Short mmCIF file of C-alpha atoms in Angstrom, two decimals:
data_model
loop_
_atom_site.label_atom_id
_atom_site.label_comp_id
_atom_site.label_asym_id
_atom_site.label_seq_id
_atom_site.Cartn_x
_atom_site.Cartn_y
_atom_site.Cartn_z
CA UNK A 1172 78.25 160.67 -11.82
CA UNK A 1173 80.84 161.62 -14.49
CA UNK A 1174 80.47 163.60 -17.77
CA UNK A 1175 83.58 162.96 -20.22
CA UNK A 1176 84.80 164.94 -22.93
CA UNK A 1177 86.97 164.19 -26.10
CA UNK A 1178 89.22 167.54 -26.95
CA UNK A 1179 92.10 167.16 -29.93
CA UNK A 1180 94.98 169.18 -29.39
CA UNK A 1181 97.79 170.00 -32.27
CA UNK A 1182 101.10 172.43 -32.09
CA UNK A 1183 104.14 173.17 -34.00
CA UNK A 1184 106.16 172.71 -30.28
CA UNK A 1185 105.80 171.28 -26.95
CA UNK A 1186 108.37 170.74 -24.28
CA UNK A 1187 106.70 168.85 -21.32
CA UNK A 1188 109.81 169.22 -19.14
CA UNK A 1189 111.52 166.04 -17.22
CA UNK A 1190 111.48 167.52 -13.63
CA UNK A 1191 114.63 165.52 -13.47
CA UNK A 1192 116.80 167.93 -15.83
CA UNK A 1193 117.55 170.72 -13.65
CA UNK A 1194 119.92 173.25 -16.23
CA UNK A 1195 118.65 172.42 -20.03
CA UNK A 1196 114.76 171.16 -20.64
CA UNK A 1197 114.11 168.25 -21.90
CA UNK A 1198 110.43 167.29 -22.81
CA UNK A 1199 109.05 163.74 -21.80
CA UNK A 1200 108.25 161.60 -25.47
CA UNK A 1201 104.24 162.82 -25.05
CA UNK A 1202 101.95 165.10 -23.02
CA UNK A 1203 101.49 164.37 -19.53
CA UNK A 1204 98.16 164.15 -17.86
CA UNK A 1205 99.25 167.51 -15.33
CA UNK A 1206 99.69 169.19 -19.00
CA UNK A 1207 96.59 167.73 -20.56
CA UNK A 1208 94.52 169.03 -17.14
CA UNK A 1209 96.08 172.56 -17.58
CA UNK A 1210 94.57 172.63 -21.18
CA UNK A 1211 91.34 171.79 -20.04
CA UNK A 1212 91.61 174.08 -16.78
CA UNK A 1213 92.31 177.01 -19.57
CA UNK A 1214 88.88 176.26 -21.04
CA UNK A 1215 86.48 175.67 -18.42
CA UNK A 1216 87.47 175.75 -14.69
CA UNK A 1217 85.82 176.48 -11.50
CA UNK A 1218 86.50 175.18 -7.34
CA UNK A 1219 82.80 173.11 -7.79
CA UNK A 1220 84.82 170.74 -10.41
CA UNK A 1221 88.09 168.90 -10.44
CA UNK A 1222 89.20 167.31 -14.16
CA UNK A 1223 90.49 163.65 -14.26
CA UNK A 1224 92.16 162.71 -17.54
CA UNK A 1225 91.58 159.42 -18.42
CA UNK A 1226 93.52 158.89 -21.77
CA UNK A 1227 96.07 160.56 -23.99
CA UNK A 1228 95.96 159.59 -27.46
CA UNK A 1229 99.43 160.13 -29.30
CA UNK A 1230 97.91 161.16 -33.09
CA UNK A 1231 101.70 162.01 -34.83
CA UNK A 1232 105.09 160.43 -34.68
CA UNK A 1233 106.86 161.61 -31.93
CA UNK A 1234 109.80 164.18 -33.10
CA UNK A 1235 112.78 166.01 -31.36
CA UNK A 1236 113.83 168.63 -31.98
CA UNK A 1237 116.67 171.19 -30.54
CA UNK A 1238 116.14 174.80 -29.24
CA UNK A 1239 118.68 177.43 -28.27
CA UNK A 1240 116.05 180.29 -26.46
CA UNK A 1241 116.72 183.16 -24.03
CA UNK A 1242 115.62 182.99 -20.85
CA UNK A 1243 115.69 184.96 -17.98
CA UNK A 1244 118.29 183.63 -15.04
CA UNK A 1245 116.25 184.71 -12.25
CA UNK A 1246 113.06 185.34 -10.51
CA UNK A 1247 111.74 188.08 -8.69
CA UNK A 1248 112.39 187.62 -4.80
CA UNK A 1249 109.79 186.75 -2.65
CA UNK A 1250 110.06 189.80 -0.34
CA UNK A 1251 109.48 192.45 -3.28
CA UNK A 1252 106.00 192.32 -4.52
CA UNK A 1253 104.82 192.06 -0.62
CA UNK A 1254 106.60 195.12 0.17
CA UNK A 1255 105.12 196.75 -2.97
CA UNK A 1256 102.05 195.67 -2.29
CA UNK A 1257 101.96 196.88 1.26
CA UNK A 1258 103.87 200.47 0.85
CA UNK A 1259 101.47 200.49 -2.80
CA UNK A 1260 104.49 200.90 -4.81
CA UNK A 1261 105.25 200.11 -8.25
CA UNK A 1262 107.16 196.83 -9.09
CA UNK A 1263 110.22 196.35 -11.54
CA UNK A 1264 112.08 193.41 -12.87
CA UNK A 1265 113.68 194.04 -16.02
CA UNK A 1266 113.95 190.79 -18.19
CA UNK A 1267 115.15 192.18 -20.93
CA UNK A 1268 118.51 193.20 -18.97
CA UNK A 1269 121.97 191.51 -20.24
CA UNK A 1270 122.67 190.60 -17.14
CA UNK A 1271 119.50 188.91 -16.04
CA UNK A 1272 119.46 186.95 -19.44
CA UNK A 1273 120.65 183.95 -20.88
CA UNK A 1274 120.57 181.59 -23.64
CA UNK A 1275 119.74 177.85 -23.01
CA UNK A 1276 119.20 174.87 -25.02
CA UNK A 1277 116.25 172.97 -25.30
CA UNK A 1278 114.62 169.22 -26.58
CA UNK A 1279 111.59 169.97 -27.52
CA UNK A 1280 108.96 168.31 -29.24
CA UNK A 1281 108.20 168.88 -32.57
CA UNK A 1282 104.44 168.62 -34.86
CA UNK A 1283 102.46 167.40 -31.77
CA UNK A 1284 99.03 165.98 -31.94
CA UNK A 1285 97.00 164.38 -29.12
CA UNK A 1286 93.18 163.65 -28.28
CA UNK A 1287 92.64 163.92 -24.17
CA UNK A 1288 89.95 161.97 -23.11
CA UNK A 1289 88.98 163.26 -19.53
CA UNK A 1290 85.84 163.88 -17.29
CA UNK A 1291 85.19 165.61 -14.25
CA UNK A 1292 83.64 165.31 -10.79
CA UNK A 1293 81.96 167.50 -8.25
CA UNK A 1294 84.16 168.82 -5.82
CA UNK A 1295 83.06 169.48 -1.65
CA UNK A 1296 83.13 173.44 -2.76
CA UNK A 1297 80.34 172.85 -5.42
CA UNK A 1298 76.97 174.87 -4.21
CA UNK A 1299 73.54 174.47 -4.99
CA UNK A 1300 73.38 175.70 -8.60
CA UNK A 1301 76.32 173.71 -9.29
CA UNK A 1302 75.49 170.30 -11.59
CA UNK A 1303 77.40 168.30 -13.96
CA UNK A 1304 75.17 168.98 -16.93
CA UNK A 1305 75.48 172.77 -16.35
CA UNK A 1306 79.21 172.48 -16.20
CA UNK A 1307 79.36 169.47 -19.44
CA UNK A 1308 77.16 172.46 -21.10
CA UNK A 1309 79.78 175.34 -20.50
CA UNK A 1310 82.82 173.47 -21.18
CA UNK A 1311 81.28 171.90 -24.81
CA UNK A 1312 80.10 175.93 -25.86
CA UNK A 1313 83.22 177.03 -24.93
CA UNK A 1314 85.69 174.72 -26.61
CA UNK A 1315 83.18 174.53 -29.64
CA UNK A 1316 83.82 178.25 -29.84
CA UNK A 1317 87.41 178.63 -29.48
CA UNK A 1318 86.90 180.06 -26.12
CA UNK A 1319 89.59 179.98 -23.13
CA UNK A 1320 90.16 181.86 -19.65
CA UNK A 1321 94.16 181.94 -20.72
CA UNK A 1322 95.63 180.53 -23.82
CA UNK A 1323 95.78 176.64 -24.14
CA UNK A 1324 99.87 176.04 -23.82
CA UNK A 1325 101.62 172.85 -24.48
CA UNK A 1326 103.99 172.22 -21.83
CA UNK A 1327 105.36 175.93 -22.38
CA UNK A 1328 103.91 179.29 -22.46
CA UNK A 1329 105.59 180.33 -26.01
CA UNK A 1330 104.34 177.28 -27.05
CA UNK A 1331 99.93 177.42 -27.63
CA UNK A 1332 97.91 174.86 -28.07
CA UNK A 1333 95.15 174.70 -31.24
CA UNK A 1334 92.48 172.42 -29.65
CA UNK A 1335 88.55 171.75 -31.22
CA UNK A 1336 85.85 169.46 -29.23
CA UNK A 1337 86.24 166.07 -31.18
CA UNK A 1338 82.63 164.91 -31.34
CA UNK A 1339 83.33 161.59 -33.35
CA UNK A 1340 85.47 158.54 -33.55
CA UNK A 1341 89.34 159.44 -32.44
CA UNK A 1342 91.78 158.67 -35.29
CA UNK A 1343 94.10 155.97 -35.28
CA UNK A 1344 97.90 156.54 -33.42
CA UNK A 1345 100.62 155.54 -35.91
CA UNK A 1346 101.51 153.25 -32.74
CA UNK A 1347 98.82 150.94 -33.33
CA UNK A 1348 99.80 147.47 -32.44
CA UNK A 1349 103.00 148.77 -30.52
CA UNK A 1350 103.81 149.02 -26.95
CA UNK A 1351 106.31 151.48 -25.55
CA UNK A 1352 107.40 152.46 -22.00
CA UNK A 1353 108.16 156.04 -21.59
CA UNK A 1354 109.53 155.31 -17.72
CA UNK A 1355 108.43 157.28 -14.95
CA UNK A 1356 106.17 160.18 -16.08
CA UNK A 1357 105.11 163.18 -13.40
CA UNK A 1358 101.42 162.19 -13.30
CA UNK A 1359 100.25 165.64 -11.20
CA UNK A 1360 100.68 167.56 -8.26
CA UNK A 1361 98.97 167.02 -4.66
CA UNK A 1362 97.48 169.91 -3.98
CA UNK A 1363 96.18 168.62 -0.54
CA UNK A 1364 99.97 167.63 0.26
CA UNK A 1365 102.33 170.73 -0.16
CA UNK A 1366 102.05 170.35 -3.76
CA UNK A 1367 104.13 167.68 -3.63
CA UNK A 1368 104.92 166.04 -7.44
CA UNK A 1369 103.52 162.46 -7.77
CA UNK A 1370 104.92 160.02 -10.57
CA UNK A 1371 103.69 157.00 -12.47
CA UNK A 1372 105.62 154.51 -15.05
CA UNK A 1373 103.98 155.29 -18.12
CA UNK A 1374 103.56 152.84 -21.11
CA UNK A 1375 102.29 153.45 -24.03
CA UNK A 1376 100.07 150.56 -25.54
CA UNK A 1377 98.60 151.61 -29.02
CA UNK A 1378 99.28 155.08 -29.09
CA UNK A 1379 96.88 155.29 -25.35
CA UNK A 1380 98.69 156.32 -22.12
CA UNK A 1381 96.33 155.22 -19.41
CA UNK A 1382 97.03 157.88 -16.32
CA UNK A 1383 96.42 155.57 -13.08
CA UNK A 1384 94.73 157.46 -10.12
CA UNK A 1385 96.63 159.33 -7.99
CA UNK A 1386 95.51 156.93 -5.08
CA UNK A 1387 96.69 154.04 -7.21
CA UNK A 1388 99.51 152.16 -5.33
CA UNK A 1389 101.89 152.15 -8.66
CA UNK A 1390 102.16 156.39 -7.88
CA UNK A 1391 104.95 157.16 -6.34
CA UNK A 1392 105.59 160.89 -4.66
#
């Protein structure tokens, strides 16, 4: 059985990034349902449930906008925090350092306003005291309260998301009437696979993308 929830989400940026644009990011036109799971994930999250988002309302226009940011040009290698770990030394990596820095433009999405319409399941790791009523319970106190495990982003860390439990009817999308294809969209990742990216064509039909399942034959990996 499935217990759905209705969460608006606003922010002055976004920048869902296009996997495909490897140097500057560029955001897709609207939140994608991997973003739209993280956001609920930040609220309420344990290994006895697994979110499924079954809508995105878009609630504003959808606005670019362009970025110039500083970001950091590498990453820590791999080999480091194991060895400090093991020898129980203390780890450095200096971001603010010229030459680990650099600036980088970005198209980014501007005013951002969405409703995520999602529900979740019992997973094979949920144990006796585990229920979809306790779980619907916890993740409607929390979000009524403002409360998250790490703060809501949109697409972005520097970028939060504002979010309230929407309780009533879900506004209308200034693309009422309209359809719109947004091409292919990264839909999640398969965690049971490598983590290997899947991908769906997305279309928007009255401000409503419509995330297929992941075992849908339209996804493509």
């Amino acid at each position: 059985m499935a217990y759905g929830v209705k969460l608006r989400v606003w922010g002055d940026y976004a920048c869902f990034t296009r996997p495909e644009m490897k140097v500057e990011r560029v955001s897709y036109d609207v939140m994608t349902p991997s973003a739209a799971r993280g956001i609920l994930e930040a609220i309420h999250w344990k290994p006895a449930i697994r979110w499924v988002v079954d809508r995105i309302h878009v609630l504003r226009p959808i606005k670019f906008d362009n970025l110039r940011r500083n970001e950091v040009s590498s990453k820590i290698p791999k080999p480091n925090p194991a060895t400090a770990m093991r020898e129980n030394k203390r780890l450095y990596f200096l971001v603010d350092d010229g030459d680990n820095r650099q600036q980088r433009a970005a198209t980014l999405l501007r005013d951002v306003e969405y409703v995520i319409e999602a529900h979740f399941q019992l997973t094979d790791k949920a144990g006796p005291d585990d229920n979809e009523g306790k779980h619907l319970a916890i993740f409607n106190r929390r979000a009524a309260a403002g409360q998250f495990f790490h703060q809501p982003c949109l697409g972005c860390r520097e970028f939060p998301a504002y979010f309230e439990l929407l309780e009533g009817e879900i506004p209308s999308s200034p693309y009422a009437g309209q359809s719109k294809e947004l091409g292919y969209m990264l839909l999640d990742l398969d965690f049971d696979n490598q983590m290997t990216p899947l991908f769906f064509r997305a279309v928007m039909e009255n401000g409503i993308i419509s995330p297929p399942s992941p075992l849908a034959s339209e996804v493509r990996s």
